[in-house]
Short mmCIF file of C-alpha atoms in Angstrom, two decimals:
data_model
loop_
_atom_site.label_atom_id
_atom_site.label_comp_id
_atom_site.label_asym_id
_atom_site.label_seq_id
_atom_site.Cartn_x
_atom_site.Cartn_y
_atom_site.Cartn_z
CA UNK A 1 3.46 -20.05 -12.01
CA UNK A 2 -0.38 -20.78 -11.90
CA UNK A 3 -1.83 -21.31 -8.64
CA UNK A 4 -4.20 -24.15 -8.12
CA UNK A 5 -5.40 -23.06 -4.08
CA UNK A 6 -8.41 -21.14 -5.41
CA UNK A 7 -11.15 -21.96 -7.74
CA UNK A 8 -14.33 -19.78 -9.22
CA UNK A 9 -15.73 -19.38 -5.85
CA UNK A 10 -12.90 -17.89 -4.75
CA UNK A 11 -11.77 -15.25 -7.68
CA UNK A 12 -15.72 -14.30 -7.63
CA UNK A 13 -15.16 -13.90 -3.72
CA UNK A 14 -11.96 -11.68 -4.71
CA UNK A 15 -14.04 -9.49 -6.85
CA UNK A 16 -16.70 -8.42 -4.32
CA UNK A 17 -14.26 -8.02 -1.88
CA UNK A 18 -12.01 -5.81 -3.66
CA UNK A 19 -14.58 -3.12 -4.82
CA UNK A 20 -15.49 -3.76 -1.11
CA UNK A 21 -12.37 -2.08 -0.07
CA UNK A 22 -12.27 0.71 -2.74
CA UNK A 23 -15.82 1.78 -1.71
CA UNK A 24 -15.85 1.17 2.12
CA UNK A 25 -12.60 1.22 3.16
CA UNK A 26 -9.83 2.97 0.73
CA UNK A 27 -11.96 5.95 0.99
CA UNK A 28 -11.56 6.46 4.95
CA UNK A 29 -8.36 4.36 5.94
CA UNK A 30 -6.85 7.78 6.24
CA UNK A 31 -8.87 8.89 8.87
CA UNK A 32 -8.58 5.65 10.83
CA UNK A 33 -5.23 5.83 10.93
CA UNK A 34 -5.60 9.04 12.60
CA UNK A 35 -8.28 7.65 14.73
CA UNK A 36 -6.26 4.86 15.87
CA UNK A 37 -9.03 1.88 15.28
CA UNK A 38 -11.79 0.91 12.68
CA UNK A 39 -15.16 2.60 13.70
CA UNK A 40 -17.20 0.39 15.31
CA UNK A 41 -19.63 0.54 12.75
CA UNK A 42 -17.38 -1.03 10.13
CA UNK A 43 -18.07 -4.70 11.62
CA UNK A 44 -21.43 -4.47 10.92
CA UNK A 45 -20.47 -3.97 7.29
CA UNK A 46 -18.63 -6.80 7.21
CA UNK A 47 -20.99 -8.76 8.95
CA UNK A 48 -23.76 -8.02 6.14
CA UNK A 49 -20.82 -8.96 3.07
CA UNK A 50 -21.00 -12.20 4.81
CA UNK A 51 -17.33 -12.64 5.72
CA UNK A 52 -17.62 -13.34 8.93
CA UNK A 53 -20.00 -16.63 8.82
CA UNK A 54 -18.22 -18.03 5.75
CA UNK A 55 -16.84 -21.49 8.36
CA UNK A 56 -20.11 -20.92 10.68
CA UNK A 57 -22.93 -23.34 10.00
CA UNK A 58 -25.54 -22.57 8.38
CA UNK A 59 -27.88 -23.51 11.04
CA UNK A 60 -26.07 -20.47 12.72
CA UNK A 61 -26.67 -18.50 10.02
CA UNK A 62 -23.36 -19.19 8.21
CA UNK A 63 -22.37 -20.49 4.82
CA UNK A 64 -21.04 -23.54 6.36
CA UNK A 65 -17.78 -23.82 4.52
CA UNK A 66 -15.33 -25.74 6.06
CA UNK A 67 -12.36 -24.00 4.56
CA UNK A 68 -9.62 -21.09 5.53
CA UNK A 69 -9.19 -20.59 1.58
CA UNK A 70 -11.84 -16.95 1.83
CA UNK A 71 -10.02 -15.80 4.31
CA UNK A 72 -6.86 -16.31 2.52
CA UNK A 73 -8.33 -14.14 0.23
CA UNK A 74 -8.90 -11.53 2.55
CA UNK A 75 -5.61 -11.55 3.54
CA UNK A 76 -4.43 -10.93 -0.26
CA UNK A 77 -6.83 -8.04 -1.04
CA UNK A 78 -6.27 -6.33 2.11
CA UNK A 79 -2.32 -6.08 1.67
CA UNK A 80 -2.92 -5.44 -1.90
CA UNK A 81 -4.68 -2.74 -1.13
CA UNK A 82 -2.42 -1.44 1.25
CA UNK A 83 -5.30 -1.60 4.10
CA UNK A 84 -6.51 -3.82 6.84
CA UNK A 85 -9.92 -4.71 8.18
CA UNK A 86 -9.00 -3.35 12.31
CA UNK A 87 -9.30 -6.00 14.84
CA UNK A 88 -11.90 -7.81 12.71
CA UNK A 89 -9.30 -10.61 12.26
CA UNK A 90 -8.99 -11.84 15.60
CA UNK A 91 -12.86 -12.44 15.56
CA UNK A 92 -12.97 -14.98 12.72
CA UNK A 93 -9.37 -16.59 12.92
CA UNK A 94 -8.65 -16.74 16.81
CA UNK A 95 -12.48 -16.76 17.92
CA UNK A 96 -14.53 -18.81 15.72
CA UNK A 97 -12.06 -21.81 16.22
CA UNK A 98 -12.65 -22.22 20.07
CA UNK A 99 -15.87 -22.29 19.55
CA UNK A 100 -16.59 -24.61 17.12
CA UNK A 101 -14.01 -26.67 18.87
CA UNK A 102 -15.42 -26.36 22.14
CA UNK A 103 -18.58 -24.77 23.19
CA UNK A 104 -21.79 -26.83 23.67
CA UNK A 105 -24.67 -26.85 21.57
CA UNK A 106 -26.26 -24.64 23.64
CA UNK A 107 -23.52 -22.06 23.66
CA UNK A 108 -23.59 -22.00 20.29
CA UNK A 109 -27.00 -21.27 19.88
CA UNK A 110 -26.36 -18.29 22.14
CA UNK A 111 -23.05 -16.85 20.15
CA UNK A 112 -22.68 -17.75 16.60
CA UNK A 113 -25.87 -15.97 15.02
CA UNK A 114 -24.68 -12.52 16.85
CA UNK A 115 -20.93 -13.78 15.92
CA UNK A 116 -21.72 -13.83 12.17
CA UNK A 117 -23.47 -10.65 11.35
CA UNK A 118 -21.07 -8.62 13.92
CA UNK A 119 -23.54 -7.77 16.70
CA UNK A 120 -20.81 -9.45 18.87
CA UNK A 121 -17.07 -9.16 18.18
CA UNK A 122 -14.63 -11.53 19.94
CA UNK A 123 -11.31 -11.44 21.08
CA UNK A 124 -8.58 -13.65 22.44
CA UNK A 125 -7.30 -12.72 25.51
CA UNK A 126 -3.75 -14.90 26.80
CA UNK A 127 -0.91 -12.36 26.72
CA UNK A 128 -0.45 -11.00 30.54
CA UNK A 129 1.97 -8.01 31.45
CA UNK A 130 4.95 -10.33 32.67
CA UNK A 131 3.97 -13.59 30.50
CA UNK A 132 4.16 -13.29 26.80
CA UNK A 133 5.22 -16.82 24.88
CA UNK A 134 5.09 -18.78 28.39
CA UNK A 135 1.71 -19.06 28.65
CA UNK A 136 1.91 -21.65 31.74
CA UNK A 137 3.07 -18.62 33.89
CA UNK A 138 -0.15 -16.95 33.47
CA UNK A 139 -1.52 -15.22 37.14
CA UNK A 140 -5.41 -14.42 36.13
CA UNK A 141 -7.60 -16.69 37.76
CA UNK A 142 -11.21 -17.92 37.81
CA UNK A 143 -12.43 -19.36 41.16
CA UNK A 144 -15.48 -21.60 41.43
CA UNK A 145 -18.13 -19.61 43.56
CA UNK A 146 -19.42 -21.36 46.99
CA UNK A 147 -22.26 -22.43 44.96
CA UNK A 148 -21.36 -23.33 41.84
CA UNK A 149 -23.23 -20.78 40.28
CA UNK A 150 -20.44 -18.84 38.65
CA UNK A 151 -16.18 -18.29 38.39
CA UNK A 152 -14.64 -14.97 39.71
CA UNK A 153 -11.98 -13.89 37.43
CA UNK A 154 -8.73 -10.99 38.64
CA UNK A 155 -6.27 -10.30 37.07
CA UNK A 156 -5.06 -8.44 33.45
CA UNK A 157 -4.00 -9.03 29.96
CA UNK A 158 -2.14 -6.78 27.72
CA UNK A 159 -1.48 -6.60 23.91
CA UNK A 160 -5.28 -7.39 23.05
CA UNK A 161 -6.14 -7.18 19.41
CA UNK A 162 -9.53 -5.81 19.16
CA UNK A 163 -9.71 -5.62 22.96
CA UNK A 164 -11.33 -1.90 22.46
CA UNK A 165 -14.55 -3.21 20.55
CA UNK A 166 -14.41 -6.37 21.82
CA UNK A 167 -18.07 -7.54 23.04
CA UNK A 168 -16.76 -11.28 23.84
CA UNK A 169 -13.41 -11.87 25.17
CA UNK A 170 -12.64 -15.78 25.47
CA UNK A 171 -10.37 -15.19 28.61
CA UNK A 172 -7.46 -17.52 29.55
CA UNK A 173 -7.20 -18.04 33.48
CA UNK A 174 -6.21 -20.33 36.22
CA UNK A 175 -8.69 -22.30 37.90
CA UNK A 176 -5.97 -24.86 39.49
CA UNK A 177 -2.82 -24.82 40.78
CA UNK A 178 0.16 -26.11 38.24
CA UNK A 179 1.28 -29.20 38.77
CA UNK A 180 5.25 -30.17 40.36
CA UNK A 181 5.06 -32.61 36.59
CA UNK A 182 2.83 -30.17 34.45
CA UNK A 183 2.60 -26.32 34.53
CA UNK A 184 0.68 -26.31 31.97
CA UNK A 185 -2.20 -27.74 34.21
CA UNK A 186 -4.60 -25.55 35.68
CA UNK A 187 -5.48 -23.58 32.58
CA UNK A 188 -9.27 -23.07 31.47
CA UNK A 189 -11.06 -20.83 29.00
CA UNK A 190 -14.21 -18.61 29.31
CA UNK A 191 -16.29 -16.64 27.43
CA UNK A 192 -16.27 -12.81 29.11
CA UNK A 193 -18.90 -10.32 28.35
CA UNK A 194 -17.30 -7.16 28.46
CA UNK A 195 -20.46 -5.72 29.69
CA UNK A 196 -19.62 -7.95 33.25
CA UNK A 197 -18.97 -5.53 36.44
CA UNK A 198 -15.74 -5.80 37.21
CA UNK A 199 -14.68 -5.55 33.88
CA UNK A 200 -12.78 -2.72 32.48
CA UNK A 201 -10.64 -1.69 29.13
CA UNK A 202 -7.56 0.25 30.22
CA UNK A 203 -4.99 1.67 27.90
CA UNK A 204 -5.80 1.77 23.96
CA UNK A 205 -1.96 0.97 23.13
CA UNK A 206 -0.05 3.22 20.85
CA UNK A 207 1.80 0.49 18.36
CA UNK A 208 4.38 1.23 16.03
CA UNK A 209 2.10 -0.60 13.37
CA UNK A 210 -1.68 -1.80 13.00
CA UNK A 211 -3.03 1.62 13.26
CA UNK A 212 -6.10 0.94 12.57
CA UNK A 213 -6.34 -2.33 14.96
CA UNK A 214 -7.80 -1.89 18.41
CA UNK A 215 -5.26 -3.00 20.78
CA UNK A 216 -5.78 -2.86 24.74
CA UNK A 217 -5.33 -3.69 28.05
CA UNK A 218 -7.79 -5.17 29.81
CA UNK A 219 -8.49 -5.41 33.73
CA UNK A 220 -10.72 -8.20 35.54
CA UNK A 221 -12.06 -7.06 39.12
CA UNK A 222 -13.83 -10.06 40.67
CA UNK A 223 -15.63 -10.24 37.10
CA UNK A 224 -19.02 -12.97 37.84
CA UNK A 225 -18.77 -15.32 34.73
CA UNK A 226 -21.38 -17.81 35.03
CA UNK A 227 -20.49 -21.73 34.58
CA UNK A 228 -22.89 -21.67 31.43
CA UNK A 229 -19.52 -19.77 30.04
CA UNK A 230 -17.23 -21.93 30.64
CA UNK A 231 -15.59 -23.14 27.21
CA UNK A 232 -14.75 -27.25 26.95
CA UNK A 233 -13.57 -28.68 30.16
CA UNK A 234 -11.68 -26.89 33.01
CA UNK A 235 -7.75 -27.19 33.13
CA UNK A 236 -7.40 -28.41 29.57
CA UNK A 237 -6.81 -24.35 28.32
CA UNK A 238 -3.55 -25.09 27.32
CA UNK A 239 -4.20 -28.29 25.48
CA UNK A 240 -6.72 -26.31 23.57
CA UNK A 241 -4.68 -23.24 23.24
CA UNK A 242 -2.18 -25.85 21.70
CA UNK A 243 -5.10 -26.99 19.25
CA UNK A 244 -5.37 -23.99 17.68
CA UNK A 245 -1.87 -22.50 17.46
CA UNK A 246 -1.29 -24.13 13.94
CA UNK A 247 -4.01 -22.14 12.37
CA UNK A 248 -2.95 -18.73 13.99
CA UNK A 249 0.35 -19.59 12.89
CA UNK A 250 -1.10 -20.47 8.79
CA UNK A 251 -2.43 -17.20 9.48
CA UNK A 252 0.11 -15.26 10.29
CA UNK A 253 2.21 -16.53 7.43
CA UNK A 254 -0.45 -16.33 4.89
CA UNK A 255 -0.43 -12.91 5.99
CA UNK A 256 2.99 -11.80 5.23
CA UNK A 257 3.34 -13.43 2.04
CA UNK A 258 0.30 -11.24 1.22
CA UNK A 259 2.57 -8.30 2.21
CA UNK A 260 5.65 -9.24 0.54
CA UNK A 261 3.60 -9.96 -2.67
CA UNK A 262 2.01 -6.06 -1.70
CA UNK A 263 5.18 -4.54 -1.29
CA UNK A 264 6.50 -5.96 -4.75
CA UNK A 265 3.53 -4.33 -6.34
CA UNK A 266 3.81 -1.34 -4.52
CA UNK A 267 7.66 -0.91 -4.96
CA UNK A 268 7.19 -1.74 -9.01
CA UNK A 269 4.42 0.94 -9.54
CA UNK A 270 6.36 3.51 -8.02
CA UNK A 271 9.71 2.70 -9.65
CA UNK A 272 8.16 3.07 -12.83
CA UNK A 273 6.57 6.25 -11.99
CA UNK A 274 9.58 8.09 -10.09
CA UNK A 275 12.27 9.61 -12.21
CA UNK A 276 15.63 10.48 -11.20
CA UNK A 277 18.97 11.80 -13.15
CA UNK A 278 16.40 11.80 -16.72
CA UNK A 279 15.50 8.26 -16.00
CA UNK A 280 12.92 5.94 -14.31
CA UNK A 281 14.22 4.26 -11.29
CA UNK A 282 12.96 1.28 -12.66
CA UNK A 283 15.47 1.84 -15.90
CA UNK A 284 18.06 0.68 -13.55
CA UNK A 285 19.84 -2.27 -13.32
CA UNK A 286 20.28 -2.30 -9.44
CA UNK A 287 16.36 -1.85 -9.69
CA UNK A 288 15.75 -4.59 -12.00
CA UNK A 289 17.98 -7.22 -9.89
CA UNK A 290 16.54 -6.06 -6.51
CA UNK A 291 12.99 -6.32 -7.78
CA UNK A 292 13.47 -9.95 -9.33
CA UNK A 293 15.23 -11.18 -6.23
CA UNK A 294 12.38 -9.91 -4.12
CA UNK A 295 9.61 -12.00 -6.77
CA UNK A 296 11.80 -14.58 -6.50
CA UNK A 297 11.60 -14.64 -2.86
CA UNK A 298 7.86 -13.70 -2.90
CA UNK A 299 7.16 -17.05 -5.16
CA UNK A 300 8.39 -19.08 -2.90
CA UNK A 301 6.50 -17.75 0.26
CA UNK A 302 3.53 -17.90 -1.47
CA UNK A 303 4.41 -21.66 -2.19
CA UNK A 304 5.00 -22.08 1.12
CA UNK A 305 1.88 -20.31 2.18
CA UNK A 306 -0.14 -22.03 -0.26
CA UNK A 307 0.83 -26.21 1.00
CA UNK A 308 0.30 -24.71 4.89
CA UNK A 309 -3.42 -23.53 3.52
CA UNK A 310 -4.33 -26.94 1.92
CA UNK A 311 -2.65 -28.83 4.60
CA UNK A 312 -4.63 -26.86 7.56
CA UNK A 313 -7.94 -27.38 5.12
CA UNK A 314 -7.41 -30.99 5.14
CA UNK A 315 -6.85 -31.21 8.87
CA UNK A 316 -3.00 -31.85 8.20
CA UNK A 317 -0.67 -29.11 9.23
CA UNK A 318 0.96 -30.11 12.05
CA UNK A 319 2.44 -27.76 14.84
CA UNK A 320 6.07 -28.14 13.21
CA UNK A 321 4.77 -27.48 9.71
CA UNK A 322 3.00 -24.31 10.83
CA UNK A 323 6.30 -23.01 12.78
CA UNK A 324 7.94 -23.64 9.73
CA UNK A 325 5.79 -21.40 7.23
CA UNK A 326 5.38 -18.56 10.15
CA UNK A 327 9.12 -18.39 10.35
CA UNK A 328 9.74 -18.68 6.25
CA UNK A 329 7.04 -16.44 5.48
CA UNK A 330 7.54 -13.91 8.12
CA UNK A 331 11.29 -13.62 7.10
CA UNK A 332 10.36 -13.61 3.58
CA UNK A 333 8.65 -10.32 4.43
CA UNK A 334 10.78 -8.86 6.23
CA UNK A 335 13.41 -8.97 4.14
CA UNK A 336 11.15 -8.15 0.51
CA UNK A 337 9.15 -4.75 2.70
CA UNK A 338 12.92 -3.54 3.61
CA UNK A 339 14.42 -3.28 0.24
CA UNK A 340 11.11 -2.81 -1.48
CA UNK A 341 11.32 0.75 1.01
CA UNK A 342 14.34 1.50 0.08
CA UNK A 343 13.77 1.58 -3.73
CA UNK A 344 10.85 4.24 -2.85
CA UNK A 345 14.21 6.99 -1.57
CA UNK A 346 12.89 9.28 1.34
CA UNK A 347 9.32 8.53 0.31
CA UNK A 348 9.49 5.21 1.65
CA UNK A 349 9.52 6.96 5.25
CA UNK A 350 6.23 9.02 4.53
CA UNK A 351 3.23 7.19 6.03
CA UNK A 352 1.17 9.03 3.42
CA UNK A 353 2.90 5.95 1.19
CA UNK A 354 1.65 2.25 1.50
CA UNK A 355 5.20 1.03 1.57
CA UNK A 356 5.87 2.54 4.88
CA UNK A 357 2.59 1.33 6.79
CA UNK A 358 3.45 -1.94 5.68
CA UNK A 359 6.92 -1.68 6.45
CA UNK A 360 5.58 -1.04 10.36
CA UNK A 361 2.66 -3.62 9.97
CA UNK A 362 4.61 -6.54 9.14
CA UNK A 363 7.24 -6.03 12.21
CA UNK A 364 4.90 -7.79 14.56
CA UNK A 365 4.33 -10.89 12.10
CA UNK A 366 7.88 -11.87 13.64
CA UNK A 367 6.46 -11.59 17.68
CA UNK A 368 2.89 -12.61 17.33
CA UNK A 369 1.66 -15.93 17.58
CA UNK A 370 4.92 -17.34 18.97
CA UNK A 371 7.94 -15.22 18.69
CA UNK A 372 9.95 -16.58 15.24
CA UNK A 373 12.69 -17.93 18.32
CA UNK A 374 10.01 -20.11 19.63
CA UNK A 375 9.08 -21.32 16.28
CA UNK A 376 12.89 -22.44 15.83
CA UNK A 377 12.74 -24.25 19.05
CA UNK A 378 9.31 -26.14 17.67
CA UNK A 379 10.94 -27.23 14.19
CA UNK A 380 14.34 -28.29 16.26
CA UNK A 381 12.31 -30.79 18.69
CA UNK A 382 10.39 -31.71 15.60
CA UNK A 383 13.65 -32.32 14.28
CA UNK A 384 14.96 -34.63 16.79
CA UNK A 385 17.93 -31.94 17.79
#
């Protein structure tokens, strides 16, 4: 089937990026495995390819395209190559979009430039240690200083992708009371430098998958954060949060397909190359069928994948519509990584093989960004039921 999402920009786009990989990153993925996280240093590199500025304005030192379609891309030639880029992703997908959304002119002035060439990693940071999906029970909170001068944030978040190398965390916290008819109310957002006293980075957490991605908890002490960091207006965090949770979602999807459509590749390569009783294990017919069924399933994620990406580039995918492709995708993927492991025998357990990375990567894609549950309960109301 030809594909009409990407045009010449994009396949040249593809071609950097993917000698990118084999000369940056294929080369030393091994040893941040090991390692646990993505040197530091890495973001830098991607800062000079450019891939982080790609939606930043140019006045910011961005391309100023208004599109997701590069960093679908990204998402293709990463899983492809069986890699990924640490907690780089956070930055451009769950950063950038609160701030073009919300901060000032002024604010932007202060973080895009550094944002784009990597001086400055973000993070997201909502997830506390008893509050995953329900946000609205969040405890951190942000008081208003006697003069006005500043917010004092306590409390902690856990499960924070990139949280290690983070430099900007935008911080989710309570700066009211919830309401007896909304407890939702009371939310706001801020812009943390991790650099603040008070701040601290506790655990680097040991996942099953995502190696290579920073994940942490983090730990606010009476953290200053001046009012000049306050992101959009205070209370409204969870109607922004809300804002934003269809393009996580696209993301997430977009994502998986890219891993299913891996695994294929993956599983096909080594069923050609593996022989068994005097035969390929792709001579099979139980090889043959399980492969096709897994294309078959892997065409129509990407189909999926591919009307969520022009949808969200057009301003159009709604909240249901981007529950719906997390929870096709994701399941998609799940179900194509399983049986695409189990055509590679005992190898398919050895993390020295792609196959079973991927198989732990893409367990998450069904928690993340609104557990696949909570994306049932979206479509339902959506639904009517």
């Amino acid at each position: 089937m030809r594909r009409t999402v990407f045009n010449e920009d994009h396949e040249a786009f593809r071609e950097t990026l993917r000698a990118f990989i084999e000369t940056e990153v294929v080369p030393v993925y091994d040893e941040w495995f090991e390692a646990g996280q993505a040197p530091r240093d890495f973001y830098y590199k991607l800062g000079e390819l450019g891939v982080f500025g790609i939606r930043v304005p140019e006045e910011y030192g961005g391309a100023g395209i208004d599109s997701h379609k590069f960093e679908a891309v990204m998402y293709e030639e990463t899983a492809r190559a069986g890699v990924n880029f640490g907690g780089s992703g956070v930055h451009v997908l769950l950063g950038l979009p609160y701030i073009q959304m919300l901060a000032t002119d002024e604010q932007k002035k202060r973080y895009l430039p550094k944002f784009v060439t990597g001086e400055e990693m973000w993070a997201l940071a909502m997830t506390e240690p008893g509050t995953g999906s329900d946000l609205a029970g969040m405890k951190t909170t942000a008081k208003l200083s006697e003069d006005g001068t500043h917010y004092v944030l306590n409390g902690a978040k856990t499960f924070i992708t990139g949280g290690v190398h983070a430099d900007k965390v935008i911080v989710c916290a309570r700066t009211s009371a919830p309401t007896a008819e909304d407890r939702r109310f009371g939310i706001s957002l801020f812009a943390v430098d991790t650099k603040a006293e008070g701040y601290s980075v506790g655990r680097k957490l040991d996942k099953l998958g995502l190696k290579t991605s920073d994940t942490a908890e983090l730990a606010f002490v009476d953290v200053k954060v001046p009012v000049e960091d306050l992101l959009g207006e205070e209370n409204k965090g969870f109607y922004y949060l809300g804002q934003n949770l269809p393009s996580e979602r696209w993301g997430i999807a977009f994502g998986a397909y890219a891993q299913a459509a891996a695994a294929v590749r993956f599983a096909k390569q080594y069923v050609q190359d593996r022989t068994v009783f005097g035969k390929t294990v792709a001579s099979f017919q139980n090889t043959k069928f399980e492969l096709a069924a897994c294309q078959a399933e892997v065409d129509a994620a990407e189909a999926v994948a591919d009307r969520a990406l022009e949808a969200l580039d057009q301003g159009e995918l709604t909240p249901a519509e981007a529950a719906s492709a997390k929870l096709f995708c994701t399941e998609v993927a799940h179900r194509v990584i399983d049986r695409c492991l189990q055509l590679h025998g005992g190898y398919g357990f050895m993390n020295e093989y792609p196959i079973a990375r991927l198989y732990a990567d893409n367990r998450v894609n069904r928690i993340y960004g609104g557990t696949n549950e909570v994306m049932k309960m979206i479509i339902a109301k959506d639904m009517g039921l």
